[in-house]
PDB file of C-alpha atoms in Angstrom:
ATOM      1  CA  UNK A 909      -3.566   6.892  35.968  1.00 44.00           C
ATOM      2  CA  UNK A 910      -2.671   3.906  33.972  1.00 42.00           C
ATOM      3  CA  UNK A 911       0.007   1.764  34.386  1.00 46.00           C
ATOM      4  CA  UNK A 912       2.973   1.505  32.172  1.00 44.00           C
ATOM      5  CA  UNK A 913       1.761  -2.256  30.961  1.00 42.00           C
ATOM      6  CA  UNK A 914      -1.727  -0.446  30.417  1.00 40.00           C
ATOM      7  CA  UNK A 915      -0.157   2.384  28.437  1.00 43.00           C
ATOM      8  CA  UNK A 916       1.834  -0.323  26.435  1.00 43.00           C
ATOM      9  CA  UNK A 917      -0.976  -3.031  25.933  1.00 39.00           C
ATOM     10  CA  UNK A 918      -3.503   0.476  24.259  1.00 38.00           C
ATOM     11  CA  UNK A 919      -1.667   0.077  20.889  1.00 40.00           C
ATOM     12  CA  UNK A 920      -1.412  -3.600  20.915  1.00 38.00           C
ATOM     13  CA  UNK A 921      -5.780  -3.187  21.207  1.00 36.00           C
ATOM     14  CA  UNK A 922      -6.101  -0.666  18.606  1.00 35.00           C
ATOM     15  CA  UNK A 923      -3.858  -2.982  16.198  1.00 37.00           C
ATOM     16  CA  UNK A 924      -5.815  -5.664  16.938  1.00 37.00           C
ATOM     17  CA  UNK A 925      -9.304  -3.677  16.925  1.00 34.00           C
ATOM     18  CA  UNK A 926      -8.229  -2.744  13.043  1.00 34.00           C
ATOM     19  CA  UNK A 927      -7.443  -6.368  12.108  1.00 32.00           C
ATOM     20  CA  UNK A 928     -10.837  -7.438  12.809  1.00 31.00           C
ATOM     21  CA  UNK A 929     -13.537  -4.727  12.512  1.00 31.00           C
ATOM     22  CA  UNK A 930     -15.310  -3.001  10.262  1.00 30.00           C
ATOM     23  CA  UNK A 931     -12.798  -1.400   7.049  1.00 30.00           C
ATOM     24  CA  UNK A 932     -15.997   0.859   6.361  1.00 29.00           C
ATOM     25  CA  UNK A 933     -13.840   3.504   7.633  1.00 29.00           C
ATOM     26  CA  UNK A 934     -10.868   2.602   5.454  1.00 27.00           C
ATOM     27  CA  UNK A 935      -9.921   1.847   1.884  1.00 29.00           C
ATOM     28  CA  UNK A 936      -7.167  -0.588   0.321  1.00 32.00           C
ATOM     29  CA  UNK A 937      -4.112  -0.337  -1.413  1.00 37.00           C
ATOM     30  CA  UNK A 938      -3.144  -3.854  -2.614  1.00 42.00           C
ATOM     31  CA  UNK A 939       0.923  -2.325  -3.255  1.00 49.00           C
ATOM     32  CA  UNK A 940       0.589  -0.769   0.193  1.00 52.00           C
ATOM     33  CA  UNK A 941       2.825  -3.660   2.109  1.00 57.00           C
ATOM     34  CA  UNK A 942       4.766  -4.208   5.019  1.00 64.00           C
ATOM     35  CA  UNK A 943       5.578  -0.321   6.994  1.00 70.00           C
ATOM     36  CA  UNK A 944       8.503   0.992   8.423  1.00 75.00           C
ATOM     37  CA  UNK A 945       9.806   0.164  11.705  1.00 82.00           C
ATOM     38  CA  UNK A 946       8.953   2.594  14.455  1.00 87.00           C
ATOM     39  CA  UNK A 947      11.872   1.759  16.345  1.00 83.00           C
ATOM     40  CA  UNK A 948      14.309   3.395  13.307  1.00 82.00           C
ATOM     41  CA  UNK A 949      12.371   6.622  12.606  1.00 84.00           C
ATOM     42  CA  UNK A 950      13.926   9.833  12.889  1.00 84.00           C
ATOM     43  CA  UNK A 951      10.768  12.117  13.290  1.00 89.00           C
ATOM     44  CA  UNK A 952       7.397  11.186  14.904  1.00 92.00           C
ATOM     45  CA  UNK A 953       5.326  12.291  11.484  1.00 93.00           C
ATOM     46  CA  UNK A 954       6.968  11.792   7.773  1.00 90.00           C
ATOM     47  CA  UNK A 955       4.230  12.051   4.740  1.00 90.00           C
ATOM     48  CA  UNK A 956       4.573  12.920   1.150  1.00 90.00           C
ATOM     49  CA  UNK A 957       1.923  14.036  -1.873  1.00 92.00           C
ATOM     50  CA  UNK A 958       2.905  12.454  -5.263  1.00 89.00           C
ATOM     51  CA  UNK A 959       1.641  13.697  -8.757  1.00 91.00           C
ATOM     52  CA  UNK A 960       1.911  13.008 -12.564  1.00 88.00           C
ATOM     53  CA  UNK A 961       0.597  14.367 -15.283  1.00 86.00           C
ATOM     54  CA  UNK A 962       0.529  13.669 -18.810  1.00 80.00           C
ATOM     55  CA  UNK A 963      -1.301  14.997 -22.422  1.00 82.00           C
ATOM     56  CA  UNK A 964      -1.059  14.776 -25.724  1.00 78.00           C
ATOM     57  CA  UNK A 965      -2.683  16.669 -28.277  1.00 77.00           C
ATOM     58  CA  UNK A 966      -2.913  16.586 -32.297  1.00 75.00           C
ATOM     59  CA  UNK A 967      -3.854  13.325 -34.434  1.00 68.00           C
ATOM     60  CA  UNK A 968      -4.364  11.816 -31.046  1.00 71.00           C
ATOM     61  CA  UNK A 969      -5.776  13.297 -27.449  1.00 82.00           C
ATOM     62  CA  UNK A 970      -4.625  10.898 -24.786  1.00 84.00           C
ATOM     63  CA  UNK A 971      -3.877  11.940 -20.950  1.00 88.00           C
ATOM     64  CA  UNK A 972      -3.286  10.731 -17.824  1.00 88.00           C
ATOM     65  CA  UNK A 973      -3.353  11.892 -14.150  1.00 89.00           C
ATOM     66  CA  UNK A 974      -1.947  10.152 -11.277  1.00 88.00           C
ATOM     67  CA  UNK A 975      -1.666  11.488  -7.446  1.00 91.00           C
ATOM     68  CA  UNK A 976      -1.507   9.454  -4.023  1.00 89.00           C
ATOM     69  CA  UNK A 977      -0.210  10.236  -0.495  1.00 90.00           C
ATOM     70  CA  UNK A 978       0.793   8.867   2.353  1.00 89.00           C
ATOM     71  CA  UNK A 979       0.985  10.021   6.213  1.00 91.00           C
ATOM     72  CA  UNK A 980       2.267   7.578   8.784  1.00 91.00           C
ATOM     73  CA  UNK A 981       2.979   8.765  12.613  1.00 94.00           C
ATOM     74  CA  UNK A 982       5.449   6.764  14.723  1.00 93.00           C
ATOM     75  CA  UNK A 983       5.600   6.024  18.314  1.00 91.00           C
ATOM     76  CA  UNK A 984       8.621   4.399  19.789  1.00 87.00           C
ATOM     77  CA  UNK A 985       6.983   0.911  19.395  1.00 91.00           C
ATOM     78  CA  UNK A 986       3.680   1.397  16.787  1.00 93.00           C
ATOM     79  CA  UNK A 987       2.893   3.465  14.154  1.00 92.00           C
ATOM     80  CA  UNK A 988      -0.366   4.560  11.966  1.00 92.00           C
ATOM     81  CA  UNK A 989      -0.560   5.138   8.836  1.00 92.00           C
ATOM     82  CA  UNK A 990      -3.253   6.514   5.943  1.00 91.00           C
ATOM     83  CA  UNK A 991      -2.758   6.502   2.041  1.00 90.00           C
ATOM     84  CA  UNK A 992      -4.938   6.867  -0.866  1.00 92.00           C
ATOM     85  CA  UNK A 993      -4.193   6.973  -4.532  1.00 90.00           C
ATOM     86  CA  UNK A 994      -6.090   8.199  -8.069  1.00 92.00           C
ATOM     87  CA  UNK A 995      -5.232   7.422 -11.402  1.00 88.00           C
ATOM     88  CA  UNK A 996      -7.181   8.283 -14.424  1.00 89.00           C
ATOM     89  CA  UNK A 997      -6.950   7.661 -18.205  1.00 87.00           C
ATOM     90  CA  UNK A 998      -8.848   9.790 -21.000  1.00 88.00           C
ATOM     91  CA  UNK A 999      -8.015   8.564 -24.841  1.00 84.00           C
ATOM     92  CA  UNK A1000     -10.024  10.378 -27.645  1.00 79.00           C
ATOM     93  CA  UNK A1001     -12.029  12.346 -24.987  1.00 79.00           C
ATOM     94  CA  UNK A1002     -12.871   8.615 -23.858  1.00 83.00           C
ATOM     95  CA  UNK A1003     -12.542   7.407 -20.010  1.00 84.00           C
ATOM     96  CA  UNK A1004     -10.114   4.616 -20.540  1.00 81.00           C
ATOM     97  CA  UNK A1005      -9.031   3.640 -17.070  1.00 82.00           C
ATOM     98  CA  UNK A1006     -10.183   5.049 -13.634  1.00 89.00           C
ATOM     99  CA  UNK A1007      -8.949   4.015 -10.214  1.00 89.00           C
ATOM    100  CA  UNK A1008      -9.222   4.606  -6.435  1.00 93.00           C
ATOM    101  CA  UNK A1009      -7.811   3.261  -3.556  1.00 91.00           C
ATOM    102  CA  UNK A1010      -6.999   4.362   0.070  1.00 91.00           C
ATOM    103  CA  UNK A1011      -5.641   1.806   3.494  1.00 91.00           C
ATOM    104  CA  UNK A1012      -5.306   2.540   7.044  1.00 92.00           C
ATOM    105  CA  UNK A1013      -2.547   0.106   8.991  1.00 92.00           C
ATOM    106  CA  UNK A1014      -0.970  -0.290  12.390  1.00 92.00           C
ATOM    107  CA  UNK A1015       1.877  -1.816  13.315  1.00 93.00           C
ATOM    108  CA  UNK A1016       3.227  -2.644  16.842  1.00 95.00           C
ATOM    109  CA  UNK A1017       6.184  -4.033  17.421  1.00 94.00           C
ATOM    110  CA  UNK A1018       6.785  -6.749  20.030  1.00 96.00           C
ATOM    111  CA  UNK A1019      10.060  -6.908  20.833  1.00 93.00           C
ATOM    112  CA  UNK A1020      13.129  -5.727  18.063  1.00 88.00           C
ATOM    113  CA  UNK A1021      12.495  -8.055  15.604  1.00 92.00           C
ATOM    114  CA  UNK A1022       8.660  -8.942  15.487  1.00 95.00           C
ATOM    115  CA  UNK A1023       5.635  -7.052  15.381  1.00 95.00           C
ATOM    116  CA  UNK A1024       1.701  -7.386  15.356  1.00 95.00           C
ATOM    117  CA  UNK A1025       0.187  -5.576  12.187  1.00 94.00           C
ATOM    118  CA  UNK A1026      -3.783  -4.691  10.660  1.00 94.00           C
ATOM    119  CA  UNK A1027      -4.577  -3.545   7.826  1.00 92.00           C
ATOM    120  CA  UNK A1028      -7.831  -2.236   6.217  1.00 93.00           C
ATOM    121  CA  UNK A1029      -8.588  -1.143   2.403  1.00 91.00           C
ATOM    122  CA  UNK A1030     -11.058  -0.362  -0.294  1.00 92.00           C
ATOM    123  CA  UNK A1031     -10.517  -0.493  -3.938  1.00 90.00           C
ATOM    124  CA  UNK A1032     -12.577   0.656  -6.838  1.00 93.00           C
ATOM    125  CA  UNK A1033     -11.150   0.133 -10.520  1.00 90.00           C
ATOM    126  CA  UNK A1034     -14.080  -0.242 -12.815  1.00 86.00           C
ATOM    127  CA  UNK A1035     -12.115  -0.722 -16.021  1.00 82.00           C
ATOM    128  CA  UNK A1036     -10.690  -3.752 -14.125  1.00 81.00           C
ATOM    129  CA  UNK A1037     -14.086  -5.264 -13.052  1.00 85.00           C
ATOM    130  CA  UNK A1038     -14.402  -4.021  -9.423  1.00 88.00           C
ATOM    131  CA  UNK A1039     -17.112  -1.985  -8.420  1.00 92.00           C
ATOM    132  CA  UNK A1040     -15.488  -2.046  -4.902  1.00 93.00           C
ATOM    133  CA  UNK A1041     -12.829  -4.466  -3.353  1.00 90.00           C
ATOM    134  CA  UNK A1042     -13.034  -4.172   0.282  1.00 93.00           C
ATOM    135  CA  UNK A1043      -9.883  -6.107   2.140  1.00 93.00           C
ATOM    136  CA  UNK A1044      -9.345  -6.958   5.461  1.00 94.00           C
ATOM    137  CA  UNK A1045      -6.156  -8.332   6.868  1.00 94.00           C
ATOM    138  CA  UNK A1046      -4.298  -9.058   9.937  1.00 94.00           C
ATOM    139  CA  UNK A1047      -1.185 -10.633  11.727  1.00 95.00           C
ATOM    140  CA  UNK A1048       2.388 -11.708  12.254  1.00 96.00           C
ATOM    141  CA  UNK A1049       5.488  -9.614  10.629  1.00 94.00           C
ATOM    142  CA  UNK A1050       9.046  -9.807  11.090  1.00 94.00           C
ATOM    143  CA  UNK A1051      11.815  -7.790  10.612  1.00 90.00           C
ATOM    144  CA  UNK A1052      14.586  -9.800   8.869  1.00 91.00           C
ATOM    145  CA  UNK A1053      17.287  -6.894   8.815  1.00 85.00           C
ATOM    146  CA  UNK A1054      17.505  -3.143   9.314  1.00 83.00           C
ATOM    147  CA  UNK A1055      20.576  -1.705   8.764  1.00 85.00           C
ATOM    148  CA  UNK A1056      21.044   1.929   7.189  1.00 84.00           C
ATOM    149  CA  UNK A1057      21.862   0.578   3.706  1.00 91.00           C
ATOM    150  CA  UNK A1058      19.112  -1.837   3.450  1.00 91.00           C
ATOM    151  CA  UNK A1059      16.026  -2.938   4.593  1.00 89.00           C
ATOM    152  CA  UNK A1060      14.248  -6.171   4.329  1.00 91.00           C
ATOM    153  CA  UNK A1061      10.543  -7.286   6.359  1.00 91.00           C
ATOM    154  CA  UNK A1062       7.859  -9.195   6.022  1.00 92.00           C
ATOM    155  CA  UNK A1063       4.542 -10.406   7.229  1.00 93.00           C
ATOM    156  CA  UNK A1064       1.468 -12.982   6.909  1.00 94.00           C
ATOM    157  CA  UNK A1065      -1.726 -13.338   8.124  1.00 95.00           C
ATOM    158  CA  UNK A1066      -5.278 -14.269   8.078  1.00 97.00           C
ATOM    159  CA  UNK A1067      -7.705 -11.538   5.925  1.00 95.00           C
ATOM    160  CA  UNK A1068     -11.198 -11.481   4.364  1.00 96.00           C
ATOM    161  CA  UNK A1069     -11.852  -9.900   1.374  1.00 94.00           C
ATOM    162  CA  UNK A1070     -15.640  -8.366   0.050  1.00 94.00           C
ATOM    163  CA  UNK A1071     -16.296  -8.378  -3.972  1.00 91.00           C
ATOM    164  CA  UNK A1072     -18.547  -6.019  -5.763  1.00 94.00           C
ATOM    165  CA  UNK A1073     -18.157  -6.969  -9.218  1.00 89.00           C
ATOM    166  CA  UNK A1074     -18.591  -4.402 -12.155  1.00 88.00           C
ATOM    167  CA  UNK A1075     -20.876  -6.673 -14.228  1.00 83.00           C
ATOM    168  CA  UNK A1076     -22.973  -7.779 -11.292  1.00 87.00           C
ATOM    169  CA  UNK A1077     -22.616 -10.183  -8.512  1.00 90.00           C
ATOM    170  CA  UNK A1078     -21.158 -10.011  -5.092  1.00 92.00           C
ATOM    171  CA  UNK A1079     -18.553 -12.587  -2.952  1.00 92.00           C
ATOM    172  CA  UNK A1080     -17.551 -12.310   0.585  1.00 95.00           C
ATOM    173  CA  UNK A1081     -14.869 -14.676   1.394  1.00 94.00           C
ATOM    174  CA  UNK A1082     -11.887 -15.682   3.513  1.00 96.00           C
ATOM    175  CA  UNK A1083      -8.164 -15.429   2.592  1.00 94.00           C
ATOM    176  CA  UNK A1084      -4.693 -15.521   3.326  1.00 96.00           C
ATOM    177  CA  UNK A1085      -2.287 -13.069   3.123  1.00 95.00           C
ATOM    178  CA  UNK A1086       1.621 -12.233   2.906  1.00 93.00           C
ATOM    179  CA  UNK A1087       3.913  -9.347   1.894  1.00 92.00           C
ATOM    180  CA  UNK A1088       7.768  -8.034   1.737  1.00 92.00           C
ATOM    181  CA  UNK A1089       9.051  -5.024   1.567  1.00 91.00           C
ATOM    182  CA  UNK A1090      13.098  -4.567   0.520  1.00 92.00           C
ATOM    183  CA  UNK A1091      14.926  -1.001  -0.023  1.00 91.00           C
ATOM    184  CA  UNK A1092      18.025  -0.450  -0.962  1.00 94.00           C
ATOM    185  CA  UNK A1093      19.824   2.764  -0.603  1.00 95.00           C
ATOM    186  CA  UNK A1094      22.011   3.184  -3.556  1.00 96.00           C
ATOM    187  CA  UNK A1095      23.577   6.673  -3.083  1.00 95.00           C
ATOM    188  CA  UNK A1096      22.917   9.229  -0.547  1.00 93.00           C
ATOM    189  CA  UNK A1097      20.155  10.553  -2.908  1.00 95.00           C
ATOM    190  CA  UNK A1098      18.874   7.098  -4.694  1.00 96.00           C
ATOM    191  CA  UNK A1099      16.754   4.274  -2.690  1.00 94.00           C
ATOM    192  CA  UNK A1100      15.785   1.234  -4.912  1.00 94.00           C
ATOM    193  CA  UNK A1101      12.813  -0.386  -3.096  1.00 92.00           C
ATOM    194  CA  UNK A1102      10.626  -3.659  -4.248  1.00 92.00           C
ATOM    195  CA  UNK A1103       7.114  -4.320  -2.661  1.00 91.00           C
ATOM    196  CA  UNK A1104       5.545  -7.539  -2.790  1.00 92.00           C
ATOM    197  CA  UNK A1105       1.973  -8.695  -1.840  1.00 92.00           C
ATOM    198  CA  UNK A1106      -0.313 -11.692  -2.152  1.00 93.00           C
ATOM    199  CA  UNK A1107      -4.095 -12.573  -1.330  1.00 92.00           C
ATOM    200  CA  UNK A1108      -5.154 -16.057  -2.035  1.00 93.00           C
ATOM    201  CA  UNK A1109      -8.153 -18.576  -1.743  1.00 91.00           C
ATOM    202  CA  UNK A1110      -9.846 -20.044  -4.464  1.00 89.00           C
ATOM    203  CA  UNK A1111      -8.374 -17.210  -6.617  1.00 88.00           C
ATOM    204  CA  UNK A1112      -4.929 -15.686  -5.974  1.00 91.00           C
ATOM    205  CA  UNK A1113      -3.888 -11.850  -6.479  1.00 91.00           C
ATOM    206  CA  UNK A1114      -0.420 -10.562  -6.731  1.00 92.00           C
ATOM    207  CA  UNK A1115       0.626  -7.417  -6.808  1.00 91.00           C
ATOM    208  CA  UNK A1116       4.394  -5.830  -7.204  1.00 92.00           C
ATOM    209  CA  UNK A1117       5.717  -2.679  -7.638  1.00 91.00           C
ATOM    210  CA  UNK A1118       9.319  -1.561  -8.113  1.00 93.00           C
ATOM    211  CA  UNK A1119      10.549   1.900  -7.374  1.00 93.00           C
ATOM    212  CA  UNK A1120      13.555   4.180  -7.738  1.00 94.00           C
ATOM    213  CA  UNK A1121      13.425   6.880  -5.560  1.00 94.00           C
ATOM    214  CA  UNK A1122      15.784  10.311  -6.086  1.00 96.00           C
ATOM    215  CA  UNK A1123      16.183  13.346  -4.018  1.00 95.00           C
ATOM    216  CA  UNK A1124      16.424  16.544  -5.608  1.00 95.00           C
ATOM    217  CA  UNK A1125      16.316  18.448  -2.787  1.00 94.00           C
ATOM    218  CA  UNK A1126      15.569  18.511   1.112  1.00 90.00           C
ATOM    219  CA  UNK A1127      11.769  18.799  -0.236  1.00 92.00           C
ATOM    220  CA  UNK A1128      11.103  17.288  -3.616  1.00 95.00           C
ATOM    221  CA  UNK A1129      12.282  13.724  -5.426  1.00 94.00           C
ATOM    222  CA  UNK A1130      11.769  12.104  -8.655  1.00 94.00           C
ATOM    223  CA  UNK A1131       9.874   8.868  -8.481  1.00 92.00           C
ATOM    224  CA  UNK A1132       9.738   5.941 -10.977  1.00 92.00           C
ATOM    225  CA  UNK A1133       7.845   2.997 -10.872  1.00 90.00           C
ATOM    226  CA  UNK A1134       7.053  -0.274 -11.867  1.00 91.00           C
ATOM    227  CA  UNK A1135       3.871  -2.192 -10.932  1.00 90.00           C
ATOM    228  CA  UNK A1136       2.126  -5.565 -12.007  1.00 91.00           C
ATOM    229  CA  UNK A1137      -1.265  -6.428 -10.664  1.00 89.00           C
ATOM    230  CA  UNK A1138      -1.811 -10.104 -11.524  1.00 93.00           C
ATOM    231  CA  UNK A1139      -4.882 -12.398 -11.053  1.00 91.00           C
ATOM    232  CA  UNK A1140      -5.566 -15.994 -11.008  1.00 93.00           C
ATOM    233  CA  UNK A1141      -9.469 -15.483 -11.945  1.00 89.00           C
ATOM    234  CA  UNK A1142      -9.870 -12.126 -13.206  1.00 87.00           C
ATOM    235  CA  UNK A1143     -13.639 -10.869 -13.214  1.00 84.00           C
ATOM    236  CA  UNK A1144     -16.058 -11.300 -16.531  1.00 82.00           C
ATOM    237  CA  UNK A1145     -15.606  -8.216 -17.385  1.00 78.00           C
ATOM    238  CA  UNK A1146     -12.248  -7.670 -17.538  1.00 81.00           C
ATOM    239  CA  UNK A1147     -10.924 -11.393 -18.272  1.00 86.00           C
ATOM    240  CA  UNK A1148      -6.831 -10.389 -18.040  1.00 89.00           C
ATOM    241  CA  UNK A1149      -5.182 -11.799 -15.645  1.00 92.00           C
ATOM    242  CA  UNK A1150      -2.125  -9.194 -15.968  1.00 92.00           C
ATOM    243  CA  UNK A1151      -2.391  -5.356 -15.132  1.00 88.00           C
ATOM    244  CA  UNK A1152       1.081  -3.523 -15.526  1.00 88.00           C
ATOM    245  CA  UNK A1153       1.199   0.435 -14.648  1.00 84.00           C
ATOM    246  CA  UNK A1154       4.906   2.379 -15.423  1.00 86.00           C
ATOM    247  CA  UNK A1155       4.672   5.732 -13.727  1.00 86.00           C
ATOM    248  CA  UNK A1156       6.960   8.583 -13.365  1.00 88.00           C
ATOM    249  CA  UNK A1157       6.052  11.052 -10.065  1.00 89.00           C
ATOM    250  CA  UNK A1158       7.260  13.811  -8.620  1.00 92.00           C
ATOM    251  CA  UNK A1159       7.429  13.485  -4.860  1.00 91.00           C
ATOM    252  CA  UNK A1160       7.113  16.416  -2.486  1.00 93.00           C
ATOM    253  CA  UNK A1161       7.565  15.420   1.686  1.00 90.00           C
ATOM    254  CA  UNK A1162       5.181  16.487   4.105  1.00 84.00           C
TER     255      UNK A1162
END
């Protein structure tokens, strides 16, 4: 049998084991930022599937399908959690926009206040230059406040980050990285929440999203969003530096 600082150390190894191995396993979501506490969930599994759907027919033919999900399971001091995403864009009967992204994380929390986190992620958005973005990341968080109104935490660490560019060419490099997460619950139905991310070296990506968040029922919600992808040194092929995506989901929990 184990002993209890064995049993305790195991998550603290598997956090760590994600922060610095392979993400060939895993796929990244550059919104997908700081995670709940484990210490403050109410269930040990919570998940939900999210879809939109839009079309237009007539002078014009334009539509637009978005889905992602997320599934995180809690322990009393870690938690895991998987989400993907896919978003696609046909005007005229023309691709206009296609994107994919998934991330695996851990978190484990070291005492009430500060926790140990890894997380591992793939992107592929052609329209925006990337044949694949493959991100690596790992570190310190902290939990500023929890309280049942509001939530604020954040976290930094060291990452690396693997290029595959849509116009050709290929960079593998080192990088620094830093997020916040804030919610605000502003009924007993409405949560405001703002996500905030950055990766930076020689080139600097940040990426926010803003979210309101209404229950319609024990099952369902109404999601809106906000989010703003911005680079320092977009690629070629898509030379932008600002992405912005408005959305409007419907929610279902798992």
């Amino acid at each position: 049998m184990l002993s209890l600082r064995a049993r305790r150390a195991i998550p603290l190894y598997f956090s760590c084991l994600t922060a610095f191995t392979s993400v060939s396993v895993f796929a990244d979501n550059t919104l997908f930022t700081a995670m709940d506490d484990p210490a403050t969930a109410k269930k040990p599994f919570d998940g939900n599937v999210q879809a939109g759907y839009n079309a237009q027919s007539g002078n014009t033919q334009n539509s637009t399908l978005l889905a992602n999900t997320t599934m995180t399971w809690f322990n009393s001091d870690t938690a895991y959690s998987l989400w993907g995403s896919a978003n696609n864009t046909t005007s005229s009967n023309v691709r206009s926009s296609e994107k994919y992204q998934a991330s695996g994380r851990t978190r484990y929390n070291l005492t009430a206040r500060n926790y140990m986190f890894g997380q591992a992620g793939w992107l592929n958005d052609r329209y925006n230059g990337y044949d694949s973005r493959s991100t690596l990341t790992g570190g310190y968080g902290r939990q500023i406040f929890s309280a049942p109104r509001q939530d604020l935490r954040v976290e930094f660490g060291p990452g690396v980050r693997h290029d595959e560019y849509h116009g050709g060419g290929r960079t593998t490099r080192a990088l620094a990285y830093g997020a916040a997460n804030y919610s605000y619950r502003l009924t007993d139905t409405a949560r405001l929440s703002e996500g905030l991310s950055a990766l930076a070296n020689d080139e600097t990506t940040v990426n926010s999203e803003t979210a309101l968040n209404v229950a319609i029922n024990n099952d369902f919600a109404l999601r809106l969003a906000y989010t703003v992808v911005y680079n320092t040194k977009p690629p070629a092929s898509a030379p932008k530096n600002t992405d912005t995506t408005t959305s409007v989901t419907l929610v279902y929990g798992l």
